GROMACS .gro file of C-alpha atoms in nm:
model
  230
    1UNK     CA    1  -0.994  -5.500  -1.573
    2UNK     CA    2  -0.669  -5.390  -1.365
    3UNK     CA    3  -0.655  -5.099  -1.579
    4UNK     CA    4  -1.004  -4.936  -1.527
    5UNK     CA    5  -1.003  -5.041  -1.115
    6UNK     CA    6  -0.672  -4.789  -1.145
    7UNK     CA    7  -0.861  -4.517  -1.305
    8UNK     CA    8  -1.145  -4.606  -1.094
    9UNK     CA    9  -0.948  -4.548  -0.788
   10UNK     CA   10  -0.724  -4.238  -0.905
   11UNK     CA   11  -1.116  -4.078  -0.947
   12UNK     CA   12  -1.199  -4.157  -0.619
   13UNK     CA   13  -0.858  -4.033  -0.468
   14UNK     CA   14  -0.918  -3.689  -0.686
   15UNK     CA   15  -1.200  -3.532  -0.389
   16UNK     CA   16  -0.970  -3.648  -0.150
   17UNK     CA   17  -0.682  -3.446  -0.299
   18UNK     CA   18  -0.886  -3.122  -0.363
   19UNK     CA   19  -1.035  -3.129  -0.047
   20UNK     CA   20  -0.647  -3.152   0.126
   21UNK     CA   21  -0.553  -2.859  -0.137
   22UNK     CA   22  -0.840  -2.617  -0.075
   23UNK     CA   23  -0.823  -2.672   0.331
   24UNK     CA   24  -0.440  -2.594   0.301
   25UNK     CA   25  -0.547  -2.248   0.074
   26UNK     CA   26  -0.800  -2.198   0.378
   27UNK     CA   27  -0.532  -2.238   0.653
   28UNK     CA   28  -0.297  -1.970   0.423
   29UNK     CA   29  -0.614  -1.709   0.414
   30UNK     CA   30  -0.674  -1.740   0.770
   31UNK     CA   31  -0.356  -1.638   0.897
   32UNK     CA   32  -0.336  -1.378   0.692
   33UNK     CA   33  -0.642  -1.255   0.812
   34UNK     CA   34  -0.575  -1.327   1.149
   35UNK     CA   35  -0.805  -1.579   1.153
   36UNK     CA   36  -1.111  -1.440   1.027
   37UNK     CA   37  -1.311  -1.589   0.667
   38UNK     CA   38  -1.254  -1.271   0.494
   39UNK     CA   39  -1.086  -0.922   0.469
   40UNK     CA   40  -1.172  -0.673   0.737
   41UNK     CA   41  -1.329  -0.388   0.603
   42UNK     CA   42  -1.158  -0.098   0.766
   43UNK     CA   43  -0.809  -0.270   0.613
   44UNK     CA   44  -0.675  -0.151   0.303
   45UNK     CA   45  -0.575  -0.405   0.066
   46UNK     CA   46  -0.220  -0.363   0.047
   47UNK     CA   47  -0.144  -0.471   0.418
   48UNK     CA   48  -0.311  -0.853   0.304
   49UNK     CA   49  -0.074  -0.794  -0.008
   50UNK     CA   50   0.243  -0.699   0.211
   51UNK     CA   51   0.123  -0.993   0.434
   52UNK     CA   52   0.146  -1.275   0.133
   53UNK     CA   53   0.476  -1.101  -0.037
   54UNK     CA   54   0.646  -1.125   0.326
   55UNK     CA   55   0.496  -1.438   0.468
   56UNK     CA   56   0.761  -1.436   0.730
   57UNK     CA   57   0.807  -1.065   0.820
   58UNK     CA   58   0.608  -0.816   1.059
   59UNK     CA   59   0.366  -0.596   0.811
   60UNK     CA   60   0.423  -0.212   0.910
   61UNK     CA   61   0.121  -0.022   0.934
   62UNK     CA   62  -0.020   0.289   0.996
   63UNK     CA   63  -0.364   0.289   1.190
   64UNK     CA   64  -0.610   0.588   1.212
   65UNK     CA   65  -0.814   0.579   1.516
   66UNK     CA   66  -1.142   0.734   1.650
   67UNK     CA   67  -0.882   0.962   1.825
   68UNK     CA   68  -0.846   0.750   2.103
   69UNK     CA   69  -0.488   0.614   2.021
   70UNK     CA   70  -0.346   0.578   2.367
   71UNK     CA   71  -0.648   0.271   2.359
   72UNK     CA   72  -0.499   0.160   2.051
   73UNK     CA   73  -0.117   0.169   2.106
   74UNK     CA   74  -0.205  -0.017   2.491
   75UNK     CA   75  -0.423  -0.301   2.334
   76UNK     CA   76  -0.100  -0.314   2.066
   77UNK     CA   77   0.151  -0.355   2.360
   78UNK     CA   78  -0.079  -0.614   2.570
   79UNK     CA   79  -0.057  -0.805   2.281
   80UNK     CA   80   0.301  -0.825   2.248
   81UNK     CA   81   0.348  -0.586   1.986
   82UNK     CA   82   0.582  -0.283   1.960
   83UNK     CA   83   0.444   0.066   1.913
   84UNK     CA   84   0.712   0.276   1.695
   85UNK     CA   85   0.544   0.609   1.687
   86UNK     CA   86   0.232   0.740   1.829
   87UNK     CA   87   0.144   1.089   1.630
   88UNK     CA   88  -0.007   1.362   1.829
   89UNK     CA   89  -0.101   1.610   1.560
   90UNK     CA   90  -0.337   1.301   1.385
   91UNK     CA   91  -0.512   1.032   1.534
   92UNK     CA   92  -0.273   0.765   1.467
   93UNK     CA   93  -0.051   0.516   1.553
   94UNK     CA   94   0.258   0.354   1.378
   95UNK     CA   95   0.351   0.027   1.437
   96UNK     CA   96   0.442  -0.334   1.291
   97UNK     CA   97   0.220  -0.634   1.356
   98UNK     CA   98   0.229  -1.004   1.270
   99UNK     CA   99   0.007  -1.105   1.016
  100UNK     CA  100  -0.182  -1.330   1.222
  101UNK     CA  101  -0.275  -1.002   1.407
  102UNK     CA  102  -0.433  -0.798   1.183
  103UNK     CA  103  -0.801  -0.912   1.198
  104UNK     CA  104  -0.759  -0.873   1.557
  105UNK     CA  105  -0.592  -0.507   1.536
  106UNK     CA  106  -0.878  -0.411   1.269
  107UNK     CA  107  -1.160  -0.547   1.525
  108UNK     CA  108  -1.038  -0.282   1.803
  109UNK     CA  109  -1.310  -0.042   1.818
  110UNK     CA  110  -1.146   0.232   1.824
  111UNK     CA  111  -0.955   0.147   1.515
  112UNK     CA  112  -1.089   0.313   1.205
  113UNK     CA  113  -0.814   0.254   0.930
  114UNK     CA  114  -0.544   0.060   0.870
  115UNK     CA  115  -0.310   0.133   0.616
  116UNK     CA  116   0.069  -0.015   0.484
  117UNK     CA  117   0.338   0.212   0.614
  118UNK     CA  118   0.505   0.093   0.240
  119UNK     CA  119   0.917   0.184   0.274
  120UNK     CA  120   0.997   0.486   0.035
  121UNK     CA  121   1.193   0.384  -0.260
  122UNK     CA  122   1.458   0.625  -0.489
  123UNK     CA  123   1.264   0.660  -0.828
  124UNK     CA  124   1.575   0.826  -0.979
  125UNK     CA  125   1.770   0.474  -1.098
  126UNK     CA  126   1.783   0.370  -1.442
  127UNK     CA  127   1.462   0.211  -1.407
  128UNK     CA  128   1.229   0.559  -1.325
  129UNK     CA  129   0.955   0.634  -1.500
  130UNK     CA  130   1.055   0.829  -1.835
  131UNK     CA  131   0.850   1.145  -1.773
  132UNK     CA  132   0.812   1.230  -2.142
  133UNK     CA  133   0.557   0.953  -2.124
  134UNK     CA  134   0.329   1.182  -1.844
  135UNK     CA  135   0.267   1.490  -2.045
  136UNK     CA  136   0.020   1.293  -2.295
  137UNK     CA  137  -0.074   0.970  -2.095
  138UNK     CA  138  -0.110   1.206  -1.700
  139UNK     CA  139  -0.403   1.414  -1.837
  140UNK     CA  140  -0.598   1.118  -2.000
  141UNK     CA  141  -0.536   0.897  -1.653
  142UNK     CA  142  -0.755   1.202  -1.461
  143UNK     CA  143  -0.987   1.297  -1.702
  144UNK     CA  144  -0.836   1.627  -1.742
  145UNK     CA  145  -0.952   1.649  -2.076
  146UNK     CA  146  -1.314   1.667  -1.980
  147UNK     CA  147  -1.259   1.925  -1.715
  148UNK     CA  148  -1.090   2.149  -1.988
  149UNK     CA  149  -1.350   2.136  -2.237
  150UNK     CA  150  -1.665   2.147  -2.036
  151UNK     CA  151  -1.904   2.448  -2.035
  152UNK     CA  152  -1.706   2.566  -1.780
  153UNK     CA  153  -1.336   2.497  -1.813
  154UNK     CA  154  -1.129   2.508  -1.552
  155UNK     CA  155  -0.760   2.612  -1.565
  156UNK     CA  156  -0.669   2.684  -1.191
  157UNK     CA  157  -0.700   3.037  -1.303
  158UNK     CA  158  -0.824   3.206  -0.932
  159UNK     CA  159  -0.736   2.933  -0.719
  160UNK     CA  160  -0.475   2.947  -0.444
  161UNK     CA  161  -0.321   2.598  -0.341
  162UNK     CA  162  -0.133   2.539  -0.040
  163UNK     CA  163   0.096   2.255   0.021
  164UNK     CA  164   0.218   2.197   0.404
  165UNK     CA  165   0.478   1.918   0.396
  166UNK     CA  166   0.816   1.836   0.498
  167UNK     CA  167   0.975   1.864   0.155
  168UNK     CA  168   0.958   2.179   0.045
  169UNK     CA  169   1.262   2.361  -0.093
  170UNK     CA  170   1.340   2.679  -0.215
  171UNK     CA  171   1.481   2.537  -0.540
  172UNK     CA  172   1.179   2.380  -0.607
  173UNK     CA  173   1.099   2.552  -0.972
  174UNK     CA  174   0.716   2.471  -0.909
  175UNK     CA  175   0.730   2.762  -0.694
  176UNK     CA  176   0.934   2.981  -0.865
  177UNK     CA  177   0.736   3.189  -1.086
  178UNK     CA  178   0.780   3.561  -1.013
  179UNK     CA  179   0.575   3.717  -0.760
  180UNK     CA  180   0.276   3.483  -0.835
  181UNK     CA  181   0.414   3.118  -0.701
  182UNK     CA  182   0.639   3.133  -0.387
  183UNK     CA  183   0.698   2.948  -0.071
  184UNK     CA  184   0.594   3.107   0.242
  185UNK     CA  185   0.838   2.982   0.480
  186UNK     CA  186   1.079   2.713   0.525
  187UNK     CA  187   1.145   2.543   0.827
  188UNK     CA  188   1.413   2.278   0.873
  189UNK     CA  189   1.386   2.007   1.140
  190UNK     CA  190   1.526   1.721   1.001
  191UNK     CA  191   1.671   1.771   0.655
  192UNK     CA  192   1.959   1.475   0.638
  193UNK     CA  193   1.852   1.125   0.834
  194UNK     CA  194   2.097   0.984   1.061
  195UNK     CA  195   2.337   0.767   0.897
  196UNK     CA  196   2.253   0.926   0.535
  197UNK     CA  197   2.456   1.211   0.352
  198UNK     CA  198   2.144   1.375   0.120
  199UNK     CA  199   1.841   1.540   0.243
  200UNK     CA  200   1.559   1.282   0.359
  201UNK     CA  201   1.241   1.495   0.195
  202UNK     CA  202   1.459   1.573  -0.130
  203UNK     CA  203   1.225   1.344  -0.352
  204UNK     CA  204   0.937   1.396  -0.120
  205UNK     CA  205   0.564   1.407  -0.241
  206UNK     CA  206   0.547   1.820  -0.163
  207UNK     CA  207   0.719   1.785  -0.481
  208UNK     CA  208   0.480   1.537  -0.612
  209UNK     CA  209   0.232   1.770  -0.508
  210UNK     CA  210   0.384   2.060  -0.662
  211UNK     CA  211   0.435   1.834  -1.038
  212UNK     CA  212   0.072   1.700  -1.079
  213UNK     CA  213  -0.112   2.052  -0.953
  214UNK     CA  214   0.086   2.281  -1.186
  215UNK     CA  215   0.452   2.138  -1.254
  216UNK     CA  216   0.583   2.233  -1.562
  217UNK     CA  217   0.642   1.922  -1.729
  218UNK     CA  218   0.288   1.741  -1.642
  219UNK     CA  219   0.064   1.972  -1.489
  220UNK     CA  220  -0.293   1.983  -1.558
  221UNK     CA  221  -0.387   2.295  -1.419
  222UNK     CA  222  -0.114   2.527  -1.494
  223UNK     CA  223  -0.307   2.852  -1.429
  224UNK     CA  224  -0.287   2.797  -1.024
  225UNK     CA  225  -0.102   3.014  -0.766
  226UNK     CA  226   0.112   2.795  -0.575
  227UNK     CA  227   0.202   2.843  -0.188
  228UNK     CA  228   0.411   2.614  -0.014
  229UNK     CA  229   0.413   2.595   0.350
  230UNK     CA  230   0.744   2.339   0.482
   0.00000   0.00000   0.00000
């Protein structure tokens, strides 16, 4: 008899405990959400990922606005936040917020988008990505395959593309190809950050740009003239 009134009362203890856990899980989502039942839609999903990884940390964002960001950046600063950049050639405003902020900052209405503002990382340690791996899995990944083989297939042959960005170099080989591939001009403003010794934009994604439209080693569309503008 003592035995089954124990089980009978660890059952009756089990809603109890369930109920505790899954209010506890509900607290958790809440403040990540800044107190709202679910995601915001104009908020990618990486900020709510940043948010959980970093429990205790501001999440840096960038938010695209309606192209009223001077409403934006004010309702950010009312609200105790700090505003680190405010763009003037986009609609957009950099900044990092609490977590409990975010459904807040996402109900603004003249916010459109927000976005992580994810640190860069160096690729080139002994953990990068072994690029002999891109130049059979890349093309599969975009469906270049069915592009080439269609009724019409399409090369690049005709097309100009132009990449405006930060990064460029002259020493990029991607634009290097005789007379047909070149860069038009090269500006520097910043090219080593202050307290660094290498050029900020050396791994930057102009040269991303410049591998995946017609790099040598994994580009799908080979057959394009190339332009870089930077």
């Amino acid at each position: 008899m003592s035995g089954s009134r124990v089980v009978s009362e660890n059952v009756k203890r089990w809603p109890r405990r369930l109920a505790l856990g899954l209010a506890a899980m509900l607290v958790t989502l809440l403040a990540l959400n800044g107190g709202s039942s679910s995601a915001a839609d104009n908020v990618h999903g990486a900020v709510y990922d940043w948010a959980r990884a970093n429990p205790e940390q501001d999440v840096p964002v960038l938010i695209q606005t309606d192209g009223d960001s001077d409403a934006v950046a004010d309702f950010i600063l009312s609200s105790g936040g700090t505003v680190q950049r405010e763009f003037e050639i986009i609609p957009a405003v950099e900044t990092d917020v609490s977590p409990a902020f975010i459904s807040a900052l996402a109900g603004h209405p003249s916010v459109a988008w927000i976005s992580l503002d994810a640190p860069v990382v160096s690729t080139g340690g002994s953990d990068a990505v072994d690029t002999r791996y891109l130049t059979t899995a890349y093309p599969f990944a975009v469906n270049a395959p069915e592009v080439w083989n269609g009724d019409v297939s399409r090369t690049g042959r005709g097309v100009t593309v132009a990449v405006v960005d930060t990064g460029i170099t002259n020493n990029n080989k991607d634009f290097k190809d005789g007379k047909k591939s070149r860069v038009l001009f090269d500006v520097a403003i910043e090219t080593v950050a202050e307290g660094a010794s290498f050029p900020a934009f050396l791994n930057d994604d102009a040269f991303i740009a410049a591998a995946v439209e017609r790099g040598t080693a994994i580009g799908d569309a080979r057959e394009y003239t190339f332009v870089g503008c930077g």
